[in-house]
């Protein structure tokens, strides 16, 4: 089972020194199992909510999602990891397993490292170079706001 790491960026909001608007860097770490997201920010939040509430339905309410959506997140995690991350018992709720706690700890550590790596001079340079709003009708290489005809 191959795993890939994807980063989309959710991290820092700082006002640009040259502009009044904010350029935002967003970063999220997602671990894939085939085409499925085995772990990402939403699944990590689900594990935390289950650990807090002891129930998938209560965790779903806490996170503002349907029970079905929450169950699908748990099912995907349990199918993607070598050991189940959440165990359920009819009438007794749900619990995050030792494997689930370890996966959550490792995921949070990885996400913190990615966040720390993304902060710094490279982001500052990119932030200064990015417009606060895209130019409308711009042609590539022209750098302006009007479109040349022809």
C-alpha atoms as a PDB file:
ATOM      1  CA  UNK A   1       0.000   0.000   0.000  1.00  0.00           C
ATOM      2  CA  UNK A   2       1.813   3.078  -1.240  1.00  0.00           C
ATOM      3  CA  UNK A   3       1.311   6.353   0.543  1.00  0.00           C
ATOM      4  CA  UNK A   4       1.746   9.756  -1.001  1.00  0.00           C
ATOM      5  CA  UNK A   5       1.937  13.052   0.806  1.00  0.00           C
ATOM      6  CA  UNK A   6       0.088  16.016  -0.627  1.00  0.00           C
ATOM      7  CA  UNK A   7       0.438  19.560   0.566  1.00  0.00           C
ATOM      8  CA  UNK A   8      -2.078  22.189  -0.174  1.00  0.00           C
ATOM      9  CA  UNK A   9      -1.136  25.187   1.935  1.00  0.00           C
ATOM     10  CA  UNK A  10      -3.008  26.547   5.010  1.00  0.00           C
ATOM     11  CA  UNK A  11      -0.794  28.297   7.393  1.00  0.00           C
ATOM     12  CA  UNK A  12      -0.175  31.992   7.849  1.00  0.00           C
ATOM     13  CA  UNK A  13      -2.093  35.185   7.288  1.00  0.00           C
ATOM     14  CA  UNK A  14       0.025  38.319   7.432  1.00  0.00           C
ATOM     15  CA  UNK A  15      -0.521  41.752   5.965  1.00  0.00           C
ATOM     16  CA  UNK A  16       1.900  42.381   3.135  1.00  0.00           C
ATOM     17  CA  UNK A  17       4.196  45.305   3.974  1.00  0.00           C
ATOM     18  CA  UNK A  18       3.522  46.832   0.529  1.00  0.00           C
ATOM     19  CA  UNK A  19      -0.230  46.303   0.481  1.00  0.00           C
ATOM     20  CA  UNK A  20      -3.170  46.632   2.805  1.00  0.00           C
ATOM     21  CA  UNK A  21      -4.745  43.302   1.753  1.00  0.00           C
ATOM     22  CA  UNK A  22      -3.618  39.933   3.040  1.00  0.00           C
ATOM     23  CA  UNK A  23      -1.813  37.279   1.022  1.00  0.00           C
ATOM     24  CA  UNK A  24      -2.617  33.907   2.571  1.00  0.00           C
ATOM     25  CA  UNK A  25      -0.477  30.797   2.558  1.00  0.00           C
ATOM     26  CA  UNK A  26      -2.582  27.642   2.990  1.00  0.00           C
ATOM     27  CA  UNK A  27      -1.005  24.302   3.715  1.00  0.00           C
ATOM     28  CA  UNK A  28      -2.551  20.952   4.585  1.00  0.00           C
ATOM     29  CA  UNK A  29      -0.939  17.548   4.789  1.00  0.00           C
ATOM     30  CA  UNK A  30      -2.856  14.617   3.341  1.00  0.00           C
ATOM     31  CA  UNK A  31      -1.667  11.003   3.388  1.00  0.00           C
ATOM     32  CA  UNK A  32      -3.087   8.867   0.584  1.00  0.00           C
ATOM     33  CA  UNK A  33      -3.839   5.161   0.465  1.00  0.00           C
ATOM     34  CA  UNK A  34      -4.475   4.526  -3.225  1.00  0.00           C
ATOM     35  CA  UNK A  35      -7.027   7.164  -4.229  1.00  0.00           C
ATOM     36  CA  UNK A  36      -8.375   7.547  -0.687  1.00  0.00           C
ATOM     37  CA  UNK A  37      -7.203  10.140   1.819  1.00  0.00           C
ATOM     38  CA  UNK A  38      -6.069   7.969   4.736  1.00  0.00           C
ATOM     39  CA  UNK A  39      -5.366  10.960   6.982  1.00  0.00           C
ATOM     40  CA  UNK A  40      -5.788  14.697   6.622  1.00  0.00           C
ATOM     41  CA  UNK A  41      -6.968  17.635   8.713  1.00  0.00           C
ATOM     42  CA  UNK A  42     -10.624  16.549   8.710  1.00  0.00           C
ATOM     43  CA  UNK A  43      -9.887  12.976   9.711  1.00  0.00           C
ATOM     44  CA  UNK A  44      -7.493  14.170  12.429  1.00  0.00           C
ATOM     45  CA  UNK A  45     -10.235  16.448  13.778  1.00  0.00           C
ATOM     46  CA  UNK A  46     -12.649  13.488  13.687  1.00  0.00           C
ATOM     47  CA  UNK A  47     -10.256  11.331  15.729  1.00  0.00           C
ATOM     48  CA  UNK A  48      -9.869  14.131  18.279  1.00  0.00           C
ATOM     49  CA  UNK A  49     -13.645  14.618  18.507  1.00  0.00           C
ATOM     50  CA  UNK A  50     -14.253  10.872  18.962  1.00  0.00           C
ATOM     51  CA  UNK A  51     -11.589  10.764  21.685  1.00  0.00           C
ATOM     52  CA  UNK A  52     -13.341  13.678  23.438  1.00  0.00           C
ATOM     53  CA  UNK A  53     -16.931  12.507  23.069  1.00  0.00           C
ATOM     54  CA  UNK A  54     -16.664   8.707  22.941  1.00  0.00           C
ATOM     55  CA  UNK A  55     -19.150   8.625  20.086  1.00  0.00           C
ATOM     56  CA  UNK A  56     -19.109   9.010  16.306  1.00  0.00           C
ATOM     57  CA  UNK A  57     -22.511  10.736  16.321  1.00  0.00           C
ATOM     58  CA  UNK A  58     -21.451  13.191  19.050  1.00  0.00           C
ATOM     59  CA  UNK A  59     -18.180  13.812  17.199  1.00  0.00           C
ATOM     60  CA  UNK A  60     -20.175  14.500  14.021  1.00  0.00           C
ATOM     61  CA  UNK A  61     -22.360  17.028  15.864  1.00  0.00           C
ATOM     62  CA  UNK A  62     -19.259  18.676  17.344  1.00  0.00           C
ATOM     63  CA  UNK A  63     -17.761  19.048  13.867  1.00  0.00           C
ATOM     64  CA  UNK A  64     -21.035  20.108  12.239  1.00  0.00           C
ATOM     65  CA  UNK A  65     -21.362  17.164   9.869  1.00  0.00           C
ATOM     66  CA  UNK A  66     -23.816  14.350   9.318  1.00  0.00           C
ATOM     67  CA  UNK A  67     -23.403  11.010  11.049  1.00  0.00           C
ATOM     68  CA  UNK A  68     -23.068   9.394   7.607  1.00  0.00           C
ATOM     69  CA  UNK A  69     -20.161  11.670   6.666  1.00  0.00           C
ATOM     70  CA  UNK A  70     -18.453  10.996  10.006  1.00  0.00           C
ATOM     71  CA  UNK A  71     -18.948   7.243   9.602  1.00  0.00           C
ATOM     72  CA  UNK A  72     -17.437   7.373   6.097  1.00  0.00           C
ATOM     73  CA  UNK A  73     -14.362   9.209   7.432  1.00  0.00           C
ATOM     74  CA  UNK A  74     -13.892   6.577  10.151  1.00  0.00           C
ATOM     75  CA  UNK A  75     -14.469   3.735   7.693  1.00  0.00           C
ATOM     76  CA  UNK A  76     -11.863   5.127   5.284  1.00  0.00           C
ATOM     77  CA  UNK A  77      -9.284   5.500   8.058  1.00  0.00           C
ATOM     78  CA  UNK A  78      -9.926   1.967   9.323  1.00  0.00           C
ATOM     79  CA  UNK A  79      -9.635   0.513   5.804  1.00  0.00           C
ATOM     80  CA  UNK A  80      -6.429   2.422   5.015  1.00  0.00           C
ATOM     81  CA  UNK A  81      -4.398   1.774   8.162  1.00  0.00           C
ATOM     82  CA  UNK A  82      -2.897  -1.612   9.084  1.00  0.00           C
ATOM     83  CA  UNK A  83      -4.777  -1.553  12.409  1.00  0.00           C
ATOM     84  CA  UNK A  84      -8.155   0.109  13.044  1.00  0.00           C
ATOM     85  CA  UNK A  85      -7.942   3.678  14.345  1.00  0.00           C
ATOM     86  CA  UNK A  86     -11.465   3.636  15.794  1.00  0.00           C
ATOM     87  CA  UNK A  87     -13.350   0.749  17.388  1.00  0.00           C
ATOM     88  CA  UNK A  88     -17.115   0.792  17.805  1.00  0.00           C
ATOM     89  CA  UNK A  89     -19.360  -1.245  20.069  1.00  0.00           C
ATOM     90  CA  UNK A  90     -23.127  -1.359  19.560  1.00  0.00           C
ATOM     91  CA  UNK A  91     -24.727   0.748  22.267  1.00  0.00           C
ATOM     92  CA  UNK A  92     -21.385   1.623  23.844  1.00  0.00           C
ATOM     93  CA  UNK A  93     -20.088   4.249  21.447  1.00  0.00           C
ATOM     94  CA  UNK A  94     -16.652   4.472  19.895  1.00  0.00           C
ATOM     95  CA  UNK A  95     -13.105   4.771  21.058  1.00  0.00           C
ATOM     96  CA  UNK A  96      -9.849   5.800  19.418  1.00  0.00           C
ATOM     97  CA  UNK A  97      -7.465   2.840  19.552  1.00  0.00           C
ATOM     98  CA  UNK A  98      -3.798   2.935  20.487  1.00  0.00           C
ATOM     99  CA  UNK A  99      -3.033   2.827  16.741  1.00  0.00           C
ATOM    100  CA  UNK A 100      -5.402   5.778  16.276  1.00  0.00           C
ATOM    101  CA  UNK A 101      -3.729   7.804  19.014  1.00  0.00           C
ATOM    102  CA  UNK A 102      -0.297   7.037  17.529  1.00  0.00           C
ATOM    103  CA  UNK A 103      -1.443   7.959  14.004  1.00  0.00           C
ATOM    104  CA  UNK A 104      -2.947  11.217  15.274  1.00  0.00           C
ATOM    105  CA  UNK A 105       0.218  12.112  17.204  1.00  0.00           C
ATOM    106  CA  UNK A 106       2.419  11.351  14.190  1.00  0.00           C
ATOM    107  CA  UNK A 107       0.109  13.254  11.821  1.00  0.00           C
ATOM    108  CA  UNK A 108       0.082  16.337  14.078  1.00  0.00           C
ATOM    109  CA  UNK A 109       3.896  16.212  14.378  1.00  0.00           C
ATOM    110  CA  UNK A 110       4.254  15.968  10.588  1.00  0.00           C
ATOM    111  CA  UNK A 111       1.799  18.831  10.020  1.00  0.00           C
ATOM    112  CA  UNK A 112       3.712  21.024  12.500  1.00  0.00           C
ATOM    113  CA  UNK A 113       7.002  20.292  10.719  1.00  0.00           C
ATOM    114  CA  UNK A 114       5.495  21.132   7.330  1.00  0.00           C
ATOM    115  CA  UNK A 115       4.038  24.349   8.754  1.00  0.00           C
ATOM    116  CA  UNK A 116       7.392  25.352  10.249  1.00  0.00           C
ATOM    117  CA  UNK A 117       9.204  24.572   6.989  1.00  0.00           C
ATOM    118  CA  UNK A 118       6.734  26.692   5.013  1.00  0.00           C
ATOM    119  CA  UNK A 119       7.139  29.744   7.232  1.00  0.00           C
ATOM    120  CA  UNK A 120      10.087  32.011   6.613  1.00  0.00           C
ATOM    121  CA  UNK A 121      11.969  33.935   3.972  1.00  0.00           C
ATOM    122  CA  UNK A 122      10.651  32.020   0.941  1.00  0.00           C
ATOM    123  CA  UNK A 123       7.062  32.784   1.947  1.00  0.00           C
ATOM    124  CA  UNK A 124       7.960  36.422   2.643  1.00  0.00           C
ATOM    125  CA  UNK A 125       9.433  36.781  -0.870  1.00  0.00           C
ATOM    126  CA  UNK A 126       6.431  35.128  -2.504  1.00  0.00           C
ATOM    127  CA  UNK A 127       4.039  37.189  -0.410  1.00  0.00           C
ATOM    128  CA  UNK A 128       5.697  40.409  -1.570  1.00  0.00           C
ATOM    129  CA  UNK A 129       5.509  39.292  -5.216  1.00  0.00           C
ATOM    130  CA  UNK A 130       1.830  38.279  -5.245  1.00  0.00           C
ATOM    131  CA  UNK A 131      -0.870  40.802  -6.108  1.00  0.00           C
ATOM    132  CA  UNK A 132      -3.716  41.253  -3.659  1.00  0.00           C
ATOM    133  CA  UNK A 133      -6.212  40.561  -6.472  1.00  0.00           C
ATOM    134  CA  UNK A 134      -5.711  38.991  -9.903  1.00  0.00           C
ATOM    135  CA  UNK A 135      -5.567  41.311 -12.889  1.00  0.00           C
ATOM    136  CA  UNK A 136      -8.633  40.919 -15.076  1.00  0.00           C
ATOM    137  CA  UNK A 137      -8.264  39.931 -18.729  1.00  0.00           C
ATOM    138  CA  UNK A 138      -4.495  39.653 -18.559  1.00  0.00           C
ATOM    139  CA  UNK A 139      -2.615  37.978 -21.387  1.00  0.00           C
ATOM    140  CA  UNK A 140       0.375  35.843 -20.359  1.00  0.00           C
ATOM    141  CA  UNK A 141       3.627  37.764 -20.531  1.00  0.00           C
ATOM    142  CA  UNK A 142       2.012  41.181 -20.887  1.00  0.00           C
ATOM    143  CA  UNK A 143       1.819  41.989 -17.177  1.00  0.00           C
ATOM    144  CA  UNK A 144      -1.032  44.422 -17.690  1.00  0.00           C
ATOM    145  CA  UNK A 145      -4.708  44.589 -17.216  1.00  0.00           C
ATOM    146  CA  UNK A 146      -5.846  44.953 -20.822  1.00  0.00           C
ATOM    147  CA  UNK A 147      -6.088  42.321 -23.460  1.00  0.00           C
ATOM    148  CA  UNK A 148      -4.416  42.876 -26.819  1.00  0.00           C
ATOM    149  CA  UNK A 149      -6.564  42.036 -29.805  1.00  0.00           C
ATOM    150  CA  UNK A 150      -5.331  39.986 -32.685  1.00  0.00           C
END
